[in-house]
CSV table of C-alpha atoms and ligand atoms in Angstrom, one decimal:
chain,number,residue,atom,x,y,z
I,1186,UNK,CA,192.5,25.2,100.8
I,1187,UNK,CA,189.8,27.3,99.3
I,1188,UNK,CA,187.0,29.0,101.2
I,1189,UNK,CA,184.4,31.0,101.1
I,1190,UNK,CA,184.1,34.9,101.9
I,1191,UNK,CA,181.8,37.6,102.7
I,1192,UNK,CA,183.1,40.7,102.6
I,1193,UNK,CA,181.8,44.5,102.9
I,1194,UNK,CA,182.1,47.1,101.2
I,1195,UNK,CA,184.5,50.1,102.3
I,1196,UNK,CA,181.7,52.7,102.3
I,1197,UNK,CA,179.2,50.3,104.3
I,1198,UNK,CA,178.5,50.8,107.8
I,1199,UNK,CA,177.9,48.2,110.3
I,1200,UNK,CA,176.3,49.4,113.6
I,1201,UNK,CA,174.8,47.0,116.7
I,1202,UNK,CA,172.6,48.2,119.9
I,1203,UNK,CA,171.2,46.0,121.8
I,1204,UNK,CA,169.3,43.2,119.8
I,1205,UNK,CA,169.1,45.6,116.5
I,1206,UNK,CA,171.7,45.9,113.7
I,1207,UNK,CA,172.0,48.1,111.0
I,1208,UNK,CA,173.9,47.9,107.9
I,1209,UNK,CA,174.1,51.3,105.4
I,1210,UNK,CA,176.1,51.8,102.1
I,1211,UNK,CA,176.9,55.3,102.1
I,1212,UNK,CA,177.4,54.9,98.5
I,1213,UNK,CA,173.9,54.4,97.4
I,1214,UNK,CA,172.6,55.4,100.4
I,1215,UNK,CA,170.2,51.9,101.5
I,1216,UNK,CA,169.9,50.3,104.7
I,1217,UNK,CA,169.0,47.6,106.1
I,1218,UNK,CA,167.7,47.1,109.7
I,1219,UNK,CA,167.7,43.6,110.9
I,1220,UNK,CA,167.2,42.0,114.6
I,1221,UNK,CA,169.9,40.1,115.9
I,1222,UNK,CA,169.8,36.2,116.1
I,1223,UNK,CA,172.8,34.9,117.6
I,1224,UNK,CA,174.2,33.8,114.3
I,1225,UNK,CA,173.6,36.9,112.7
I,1226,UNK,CA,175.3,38.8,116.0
I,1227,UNK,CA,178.6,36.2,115.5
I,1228,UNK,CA,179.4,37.2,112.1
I,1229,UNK,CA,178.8,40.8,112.9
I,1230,UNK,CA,181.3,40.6,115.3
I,1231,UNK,CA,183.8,39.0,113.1
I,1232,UNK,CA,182.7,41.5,110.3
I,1233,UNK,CA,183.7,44.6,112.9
I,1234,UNK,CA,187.3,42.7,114.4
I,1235,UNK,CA,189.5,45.1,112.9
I,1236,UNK,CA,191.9,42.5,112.2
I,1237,UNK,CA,189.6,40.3,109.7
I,1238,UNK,CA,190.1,43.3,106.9
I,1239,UNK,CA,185.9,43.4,107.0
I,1240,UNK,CA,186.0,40.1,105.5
I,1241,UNK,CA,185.4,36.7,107.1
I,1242,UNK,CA,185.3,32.8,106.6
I,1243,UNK,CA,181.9,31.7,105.8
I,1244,UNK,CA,181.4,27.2,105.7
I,1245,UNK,CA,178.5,26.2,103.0
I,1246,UNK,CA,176.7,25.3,106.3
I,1247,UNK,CA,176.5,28.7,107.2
I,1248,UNK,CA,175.7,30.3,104.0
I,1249,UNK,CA,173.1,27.5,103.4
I,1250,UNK,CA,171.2,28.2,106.7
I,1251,UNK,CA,168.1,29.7,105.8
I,1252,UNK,CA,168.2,32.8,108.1
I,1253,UNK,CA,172.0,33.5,107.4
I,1254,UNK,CA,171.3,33.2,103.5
I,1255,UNK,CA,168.5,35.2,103.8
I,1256,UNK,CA,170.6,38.4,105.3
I,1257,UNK,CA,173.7,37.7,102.7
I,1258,UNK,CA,170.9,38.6,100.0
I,1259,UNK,CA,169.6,41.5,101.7
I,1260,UNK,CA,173.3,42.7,101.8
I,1261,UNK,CA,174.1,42.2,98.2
I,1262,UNK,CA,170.7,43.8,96.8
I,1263,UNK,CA,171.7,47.1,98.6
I,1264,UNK,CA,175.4,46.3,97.0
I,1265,UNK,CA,176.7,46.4,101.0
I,1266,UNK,CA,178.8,43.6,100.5
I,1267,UNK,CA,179.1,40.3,98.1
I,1268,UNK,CA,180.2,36.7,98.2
I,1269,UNK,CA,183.3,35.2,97.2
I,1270,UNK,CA,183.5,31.5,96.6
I,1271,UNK,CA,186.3,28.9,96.7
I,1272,UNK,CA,188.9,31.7,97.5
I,1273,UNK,CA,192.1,30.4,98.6
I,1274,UNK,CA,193.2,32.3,102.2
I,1275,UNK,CA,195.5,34.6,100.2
I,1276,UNK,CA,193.5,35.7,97.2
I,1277,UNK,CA,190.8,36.0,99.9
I,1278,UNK,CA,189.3,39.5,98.9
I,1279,UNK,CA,189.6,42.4,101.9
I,1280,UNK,CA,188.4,45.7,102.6
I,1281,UNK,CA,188.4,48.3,105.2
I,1282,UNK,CA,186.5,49.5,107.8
I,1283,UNK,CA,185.0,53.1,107.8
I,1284,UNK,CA,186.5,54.0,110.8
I,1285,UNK,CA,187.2,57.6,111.3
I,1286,UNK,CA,190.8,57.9,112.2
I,1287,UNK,CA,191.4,61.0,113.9
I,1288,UNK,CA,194.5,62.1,115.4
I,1289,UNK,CA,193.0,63.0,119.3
I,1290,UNK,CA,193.0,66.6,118.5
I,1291,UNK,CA,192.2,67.7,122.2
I,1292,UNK,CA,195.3,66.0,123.5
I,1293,UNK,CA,197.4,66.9,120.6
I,1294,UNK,CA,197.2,70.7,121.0
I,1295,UNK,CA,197.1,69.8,124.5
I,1296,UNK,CA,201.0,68.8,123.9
I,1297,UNK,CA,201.6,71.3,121.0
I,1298,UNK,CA,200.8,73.9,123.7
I,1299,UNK,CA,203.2,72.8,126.3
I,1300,UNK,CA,205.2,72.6,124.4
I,1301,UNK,CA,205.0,76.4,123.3
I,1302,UNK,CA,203.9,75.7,119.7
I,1303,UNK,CA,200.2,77.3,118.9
I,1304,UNK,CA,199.8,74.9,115.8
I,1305,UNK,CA,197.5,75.4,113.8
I,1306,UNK,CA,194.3,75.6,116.2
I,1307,UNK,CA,193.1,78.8,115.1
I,1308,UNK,CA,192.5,77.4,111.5
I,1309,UNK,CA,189.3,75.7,113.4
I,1310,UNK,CA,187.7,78.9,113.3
I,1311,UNK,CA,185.1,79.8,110.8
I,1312,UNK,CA,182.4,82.0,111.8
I,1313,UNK,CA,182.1,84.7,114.3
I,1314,UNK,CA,179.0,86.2,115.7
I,1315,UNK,CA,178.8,89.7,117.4
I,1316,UNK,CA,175.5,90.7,119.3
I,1317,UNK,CA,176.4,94.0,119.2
I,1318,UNK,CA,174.0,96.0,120.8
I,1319,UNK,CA,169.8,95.3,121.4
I,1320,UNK,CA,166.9,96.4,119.9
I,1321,UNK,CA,163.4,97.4,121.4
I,1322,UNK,CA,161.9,94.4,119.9
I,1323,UNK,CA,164.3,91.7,120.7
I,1324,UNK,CA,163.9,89.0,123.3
I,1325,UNK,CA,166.5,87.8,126.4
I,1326,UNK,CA,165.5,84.1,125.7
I,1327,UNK,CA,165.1,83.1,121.9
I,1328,UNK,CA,168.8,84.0,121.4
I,1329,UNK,CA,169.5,80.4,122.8
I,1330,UNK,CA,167.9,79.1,119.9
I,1331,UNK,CA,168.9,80.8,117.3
I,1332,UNK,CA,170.6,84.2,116.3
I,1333,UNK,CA,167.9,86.6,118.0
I,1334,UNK,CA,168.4,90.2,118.6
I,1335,UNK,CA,168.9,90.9,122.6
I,1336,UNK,CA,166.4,93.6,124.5
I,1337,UNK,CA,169.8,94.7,126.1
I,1338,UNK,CA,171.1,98.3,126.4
I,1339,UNK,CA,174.9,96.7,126.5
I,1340,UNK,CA,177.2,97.5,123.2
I,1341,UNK,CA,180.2,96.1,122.2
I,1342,UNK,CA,183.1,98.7,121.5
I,1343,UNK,CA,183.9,98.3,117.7
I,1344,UNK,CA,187.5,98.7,117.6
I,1345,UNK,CA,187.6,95.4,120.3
I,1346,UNK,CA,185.2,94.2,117.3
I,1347,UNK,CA,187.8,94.8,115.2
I,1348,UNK,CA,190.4,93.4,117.2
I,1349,UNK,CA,189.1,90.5,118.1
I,1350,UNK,CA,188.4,89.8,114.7
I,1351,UNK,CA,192.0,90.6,113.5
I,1352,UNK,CA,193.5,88.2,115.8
I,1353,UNK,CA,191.2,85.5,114.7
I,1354,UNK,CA,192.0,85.9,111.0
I,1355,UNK,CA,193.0,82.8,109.6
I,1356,UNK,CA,192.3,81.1,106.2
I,1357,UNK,CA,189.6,79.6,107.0
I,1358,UNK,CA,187.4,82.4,108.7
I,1359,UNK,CA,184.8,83.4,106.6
I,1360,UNK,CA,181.8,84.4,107.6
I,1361,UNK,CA,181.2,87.1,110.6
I,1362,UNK,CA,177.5,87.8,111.8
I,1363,UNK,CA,176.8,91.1,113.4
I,1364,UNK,CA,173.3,91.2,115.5
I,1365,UNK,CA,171.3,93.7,116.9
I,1366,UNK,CA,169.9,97.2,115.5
I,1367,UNK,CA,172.6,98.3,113.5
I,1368,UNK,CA,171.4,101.8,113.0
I,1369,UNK,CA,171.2,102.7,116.8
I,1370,UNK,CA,174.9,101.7,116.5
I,1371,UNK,CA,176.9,104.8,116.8
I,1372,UNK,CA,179.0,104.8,113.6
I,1373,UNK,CA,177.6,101.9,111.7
I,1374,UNK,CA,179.3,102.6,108.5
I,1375,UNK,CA,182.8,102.9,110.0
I,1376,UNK,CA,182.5,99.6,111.6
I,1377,UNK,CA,180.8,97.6,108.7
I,1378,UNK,CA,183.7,99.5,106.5
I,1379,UNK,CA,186.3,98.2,109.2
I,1380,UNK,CA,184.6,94.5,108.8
I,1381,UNK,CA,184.5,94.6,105.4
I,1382,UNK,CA,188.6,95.3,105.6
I,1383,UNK,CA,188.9,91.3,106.5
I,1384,UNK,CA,187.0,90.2,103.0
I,1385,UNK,CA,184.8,87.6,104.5
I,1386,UNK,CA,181.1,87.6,104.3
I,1387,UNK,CA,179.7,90.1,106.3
I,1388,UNK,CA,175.8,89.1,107.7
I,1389,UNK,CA,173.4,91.2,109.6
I,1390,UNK,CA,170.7,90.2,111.0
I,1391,UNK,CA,168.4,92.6,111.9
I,1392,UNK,CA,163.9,92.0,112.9
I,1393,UNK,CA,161.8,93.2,110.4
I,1394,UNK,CA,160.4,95.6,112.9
I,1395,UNK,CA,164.0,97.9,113.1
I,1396,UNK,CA,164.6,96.9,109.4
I,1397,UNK,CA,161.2,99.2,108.2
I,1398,UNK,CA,162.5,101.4,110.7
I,1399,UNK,CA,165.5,102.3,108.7
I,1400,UNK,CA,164.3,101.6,105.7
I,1401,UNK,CA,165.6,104.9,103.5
I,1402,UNK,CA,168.9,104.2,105.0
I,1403,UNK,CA,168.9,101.4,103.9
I,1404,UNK,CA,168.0,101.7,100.7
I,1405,UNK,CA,170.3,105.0,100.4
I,1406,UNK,CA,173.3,103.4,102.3
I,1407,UNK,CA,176.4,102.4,99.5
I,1408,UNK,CA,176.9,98.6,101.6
I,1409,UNK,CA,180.4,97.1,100.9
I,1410,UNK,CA,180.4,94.3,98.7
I,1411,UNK,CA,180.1,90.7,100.6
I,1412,UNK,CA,177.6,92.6,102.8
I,1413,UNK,CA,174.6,91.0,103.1
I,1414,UNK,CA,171.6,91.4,105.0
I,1415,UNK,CA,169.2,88.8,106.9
I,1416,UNK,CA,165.8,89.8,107.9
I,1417,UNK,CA,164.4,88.1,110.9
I,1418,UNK,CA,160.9,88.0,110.8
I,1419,UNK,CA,158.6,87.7,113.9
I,1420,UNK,CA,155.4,89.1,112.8
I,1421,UNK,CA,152.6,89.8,109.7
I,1422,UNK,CA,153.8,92.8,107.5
I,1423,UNK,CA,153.6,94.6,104.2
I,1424,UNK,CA,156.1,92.2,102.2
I,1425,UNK,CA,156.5,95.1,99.3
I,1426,UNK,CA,159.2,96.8,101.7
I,1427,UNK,CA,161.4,93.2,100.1
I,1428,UNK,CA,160.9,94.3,96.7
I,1429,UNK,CA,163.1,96.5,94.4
I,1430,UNK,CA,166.3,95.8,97.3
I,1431,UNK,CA,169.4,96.1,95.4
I,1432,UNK,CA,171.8,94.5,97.7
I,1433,UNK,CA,172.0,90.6,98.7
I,1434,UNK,CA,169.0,89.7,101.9
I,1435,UNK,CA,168.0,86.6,102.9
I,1436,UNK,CA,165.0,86.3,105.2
I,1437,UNK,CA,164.6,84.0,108.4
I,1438,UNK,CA,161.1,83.6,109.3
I,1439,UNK,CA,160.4,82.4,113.4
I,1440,UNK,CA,157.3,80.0,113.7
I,1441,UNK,CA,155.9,79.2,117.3
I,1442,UNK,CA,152.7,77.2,115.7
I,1443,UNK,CA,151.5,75.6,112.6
I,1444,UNK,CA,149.2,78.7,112.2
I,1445,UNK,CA,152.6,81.0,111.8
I,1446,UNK,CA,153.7,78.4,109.8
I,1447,UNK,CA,150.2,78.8,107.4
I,1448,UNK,CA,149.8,82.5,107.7
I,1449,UNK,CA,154.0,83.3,106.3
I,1450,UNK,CA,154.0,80.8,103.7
I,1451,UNK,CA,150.9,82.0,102.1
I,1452,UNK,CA,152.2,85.7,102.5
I,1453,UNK,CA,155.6,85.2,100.9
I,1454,UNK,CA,153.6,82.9,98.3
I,1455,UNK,CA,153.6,86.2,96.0
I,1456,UNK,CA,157.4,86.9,97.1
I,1457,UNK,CA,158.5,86.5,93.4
I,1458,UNK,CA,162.3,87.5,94.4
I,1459,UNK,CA,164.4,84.6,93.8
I,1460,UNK,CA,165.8,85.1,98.0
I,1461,UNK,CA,166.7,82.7,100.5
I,1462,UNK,CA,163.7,81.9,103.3
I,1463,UNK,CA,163.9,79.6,105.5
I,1464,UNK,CA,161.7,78.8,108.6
I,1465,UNK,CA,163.1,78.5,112.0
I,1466,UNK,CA,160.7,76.6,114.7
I,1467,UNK,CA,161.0,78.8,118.2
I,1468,UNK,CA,160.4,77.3,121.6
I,1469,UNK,CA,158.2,79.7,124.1
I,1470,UNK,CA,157.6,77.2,126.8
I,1471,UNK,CA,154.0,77.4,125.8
I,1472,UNK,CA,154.2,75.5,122.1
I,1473,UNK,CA,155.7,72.1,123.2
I,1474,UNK,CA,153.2,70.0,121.4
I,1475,UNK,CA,154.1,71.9,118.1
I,1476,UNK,CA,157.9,70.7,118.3
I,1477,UNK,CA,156.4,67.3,119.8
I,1478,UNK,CA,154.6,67.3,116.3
I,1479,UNK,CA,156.8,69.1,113.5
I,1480,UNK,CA,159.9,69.4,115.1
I,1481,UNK,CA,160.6,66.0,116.4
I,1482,UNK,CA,162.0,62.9,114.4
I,1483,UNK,CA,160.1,60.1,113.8
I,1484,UNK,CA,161.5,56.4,112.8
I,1485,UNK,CA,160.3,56.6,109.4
I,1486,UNK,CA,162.1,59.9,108.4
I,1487,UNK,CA,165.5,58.1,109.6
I,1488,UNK,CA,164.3,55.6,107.5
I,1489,UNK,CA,164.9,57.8,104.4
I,1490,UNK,CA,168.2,59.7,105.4
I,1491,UNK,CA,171.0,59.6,102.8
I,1492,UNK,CA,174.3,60.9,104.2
I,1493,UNK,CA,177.7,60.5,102.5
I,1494,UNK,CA,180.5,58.2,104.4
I,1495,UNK,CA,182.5,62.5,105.2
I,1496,UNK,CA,178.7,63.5,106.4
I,1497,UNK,CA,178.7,60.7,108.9
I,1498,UNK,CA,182.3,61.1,109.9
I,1499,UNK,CA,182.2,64.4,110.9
I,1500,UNK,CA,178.5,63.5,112.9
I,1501,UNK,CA,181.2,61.0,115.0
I,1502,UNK,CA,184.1,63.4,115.0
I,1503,UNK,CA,182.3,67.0,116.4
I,1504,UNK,CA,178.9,69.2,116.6
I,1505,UNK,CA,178.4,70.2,113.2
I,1506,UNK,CA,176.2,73.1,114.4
I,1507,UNK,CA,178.5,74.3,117.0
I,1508,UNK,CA,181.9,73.8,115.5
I,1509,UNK,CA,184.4,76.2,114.6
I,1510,UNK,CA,182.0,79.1,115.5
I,1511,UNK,CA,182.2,81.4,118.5
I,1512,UNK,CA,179.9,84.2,119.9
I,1513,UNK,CA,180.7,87.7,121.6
I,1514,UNK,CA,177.6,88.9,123.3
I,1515,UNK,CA,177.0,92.6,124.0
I,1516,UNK,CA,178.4,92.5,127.0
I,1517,UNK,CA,181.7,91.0,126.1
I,1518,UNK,CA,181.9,87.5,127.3
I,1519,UNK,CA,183.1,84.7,124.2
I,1520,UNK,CA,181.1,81.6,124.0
I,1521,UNK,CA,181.7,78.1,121.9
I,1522,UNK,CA,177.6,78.3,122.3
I,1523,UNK,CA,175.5,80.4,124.2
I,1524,UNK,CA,174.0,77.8,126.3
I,1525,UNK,CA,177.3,76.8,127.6
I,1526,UNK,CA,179.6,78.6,130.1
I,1527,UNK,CA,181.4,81.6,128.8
I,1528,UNK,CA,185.3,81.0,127.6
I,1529,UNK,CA,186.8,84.2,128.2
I,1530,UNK,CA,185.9,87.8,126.6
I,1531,UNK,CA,186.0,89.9,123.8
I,1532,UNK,CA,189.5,90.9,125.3
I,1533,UNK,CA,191.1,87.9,125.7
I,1534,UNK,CA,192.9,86.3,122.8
I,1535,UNK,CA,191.0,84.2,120.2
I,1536,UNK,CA,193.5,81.7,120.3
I,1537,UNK,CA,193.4,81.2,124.0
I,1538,UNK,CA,189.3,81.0,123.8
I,1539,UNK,CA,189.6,77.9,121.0
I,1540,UNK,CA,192.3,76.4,123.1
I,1541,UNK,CA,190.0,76.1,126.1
I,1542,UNK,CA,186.8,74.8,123.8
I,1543,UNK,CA,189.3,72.3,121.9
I,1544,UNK,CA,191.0,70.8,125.7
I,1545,UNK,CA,188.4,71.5,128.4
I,1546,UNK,CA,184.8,72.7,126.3
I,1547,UNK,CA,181.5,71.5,126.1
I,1548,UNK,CA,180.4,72.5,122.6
I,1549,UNK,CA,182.5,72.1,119.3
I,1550,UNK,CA,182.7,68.0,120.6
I,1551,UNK,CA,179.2,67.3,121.9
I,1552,UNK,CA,178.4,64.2,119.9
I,1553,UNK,CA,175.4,61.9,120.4
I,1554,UNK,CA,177.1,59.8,123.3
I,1555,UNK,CA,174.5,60.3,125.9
I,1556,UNK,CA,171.6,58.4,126.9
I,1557,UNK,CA,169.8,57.0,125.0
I,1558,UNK,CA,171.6,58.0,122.0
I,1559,UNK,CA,173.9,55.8,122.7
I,1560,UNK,CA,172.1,53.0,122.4
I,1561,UNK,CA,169.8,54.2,119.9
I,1562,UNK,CA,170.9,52.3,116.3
I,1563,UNK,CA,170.6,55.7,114.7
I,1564,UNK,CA,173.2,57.1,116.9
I,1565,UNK,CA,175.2,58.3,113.7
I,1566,UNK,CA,172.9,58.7,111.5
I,1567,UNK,CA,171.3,61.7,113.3
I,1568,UNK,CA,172.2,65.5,113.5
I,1569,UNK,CA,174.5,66.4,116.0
I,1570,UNK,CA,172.6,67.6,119.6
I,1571,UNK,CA,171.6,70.9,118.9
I,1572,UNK,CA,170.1,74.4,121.5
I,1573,UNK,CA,166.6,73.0,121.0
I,1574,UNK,CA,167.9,69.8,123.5
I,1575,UNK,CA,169.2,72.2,126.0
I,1576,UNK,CA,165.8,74.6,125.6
I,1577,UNK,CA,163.8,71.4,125.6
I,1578,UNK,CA,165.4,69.7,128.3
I,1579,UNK,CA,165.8,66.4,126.4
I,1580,UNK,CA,168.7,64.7,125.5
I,1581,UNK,CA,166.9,63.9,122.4
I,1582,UNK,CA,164.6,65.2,120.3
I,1583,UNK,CA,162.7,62.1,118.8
I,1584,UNK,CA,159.7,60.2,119.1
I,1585,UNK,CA,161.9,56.7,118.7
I,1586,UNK,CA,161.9,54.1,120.8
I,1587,UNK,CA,164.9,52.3,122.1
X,1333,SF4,S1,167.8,61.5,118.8
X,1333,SF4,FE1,169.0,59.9,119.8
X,1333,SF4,S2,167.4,58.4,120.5
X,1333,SF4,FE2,166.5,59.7,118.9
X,1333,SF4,S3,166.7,58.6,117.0
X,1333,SF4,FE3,168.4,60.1,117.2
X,1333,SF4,S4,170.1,58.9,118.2
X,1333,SF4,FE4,168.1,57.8,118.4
């Protein structure tokens, strides 16, 4: 007997909360936000039963009813789905899905371990971050936020540096951050010589403050290839110091107003080098309503997010700004993030460290599960919680309303 079908689209998603659905083609990137009636909520439900193949029996009553026609069309002008009519049940047409289908990683390695095999965990492992020593001008708060020099006297040993880093090497590592005042750093060049060993991208991030400073050594210095500098910039200053560099910089400019925000751009208007700047909002407990203002999402800008089917995959499988990345501060302890407890220290084994963050840690897997992201229809569709939460003391960082 022939029927009729709806059916979506492998790259469209389907989310409910509450009385609110949302349907998105990854493909195209369009959405559609709709309230739901309860026939609109029934053949949601039938749409997500994993066993219908995303494809479900619609009578000509239903698809006549003016309310259920009405969404069919709105699902076919965004290409989200389309209509097949007198189908017979096995011609029906079906589709799949986009579920992420992960293996449960925590519980896998969990086994692998017990079992005595150390898999291939360490492959996680991408970026490493060193604090290692402080600088006159750094801060003991805004490191929480973002990669800040510390004030602190501590400093790492280099050859634990090294160490660490040689047992973390793995195919995938690639980028290492040192942080600090380099040139206070007894040694500098054998360590960045040392780093530079491992061929992976070498940053470091030094304030502008200890960068002018140094500045003849810096310029003189011979700096490995991959070496590349990043200039953290807290404060007004002569910008010609950037010109004529001959070696890769970015700079990273920290804004605690819209006045900062003003006075840099229209000083690195006549910064004619082609460099990377970008613009990093910092929290210091004074500026709240500037994050409540600029920093904060609004409906309307979730309105216009395009993400690819991978981009919101990975939103729902970990924390894309935490993962694979660990941090050694100055005085030795390891951390998944620097806002959660510590894993271990520079002396224990890398492996051991992303064992504990993959089975018992609180940073590589924080996902948007809390309240009210969880009922929040953009669950998915937003970045994954980041340090500005934790500063903040919000579980969200939004002005939308659930
Ligand atoms: S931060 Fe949470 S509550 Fe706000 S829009 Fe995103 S998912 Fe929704």
């Amino acid at each position: 007997m022939k029927k009729n079908w709806l059916t979506l689209h492998g790259d469209t998603f389907l989310w409910l909360k509450g009385n609110t659905g949302l349907v998105y083609n990854s493909a195209n990137k369009t959405k559609i936000l709709f309230s739901l009636s309860d026939k609109i909520q029934k053949i949601c439900h039938q749409l997500l039963d994993i066993n219908n193949l995303y494809t479900i029996e619609l009578t000509n009553e239903i698809i006549n009813d003016e309310e259920v026609n009405r969404w069919i069309n709105l699902l076919i002008g965004i290409q989200a789905g389309y209509l097949s009519l007198n189908i017979e049940f096995d011609k029906r047409p079906v589709s799949l899905n986009p579920i992420l289908k992960v293996q449960d990683n925590r519980k896998y390695y969990e086994e692998q371990h017990n079992l005595g095999f150390k898999g291939k965990i360490i492959e996680t492992l991408h970026e490493l971050t060193f604090y290692i020593n402080g600088s006159e001008y750094g801060d003991d708060e805004y490191f929480k936020q973002a990669i800040y020099p510390l004030k602190s006297s501590q400093i790492l040993d280099g050859s634990k540096i090294q160490t660490f880093i040689k047992n973390s090497r793995n195919l995938f590592l690639s980028n290492i951050n040192l942080v600090g005042n380099l040139f206070l750093y007894s040694d500098f060049e054998r360590l960045i010589k040392n780093i530079s060993d491992f061929s992976v991208q070498l940053t470091i991030h030094i304030l502008i403050k200890d960068f002018l400073n140094n500045e003849r050594k810096i310029k003189d210095t011979e700096w490995p290839i991959h070496t590349h500098f990043n200039v953290l910039v807290d404060t007004v200053f002569d910008i010609s110091c950037l010109q004529n560099i001959s070696f890769p910089f970015s700079v990273t400019i920290f804004v605690f107003s819209e006045n900062d925000f003003t006075q840099f751009s229209s000083m690195f208007d006549t910064f004619l080098l082609d460099q990377n700047i970008r613009f990093i909002p910092l929290y210091n407990r004074e500026n709240r309503p500037f994050f409540e203002l600029n920093i904060f999402t609004e409906k309307e800008e979730l309105d216009i997010i395009d993400l690819s089917k991978n981009e919101i995959f990975m939103r729902q499988a970990f924390n894309t700004e935490n993962f694979g990345k660990l941090t050694v501060m100055s005085d030795g302890n390891v951390y998944a993030n620097v806002n959660a407890p510590s894993l271990g220290t520079i002396d224990d084994s890398p492996y051991s460290i992303v064992y504990k963050e993959f089975t018992n840690g609180q940073s590589w897997f924080k996902l948007r599960e809390q309240s009210p992201c969880d009922i929040c229809i953009y669950q998915w569709l937003c970045p994954s919680p980041s340090n500005y939460e934790i500063i903040l003391d919000r579980p969200n960082l939004c002005h939308v309303k659930n």
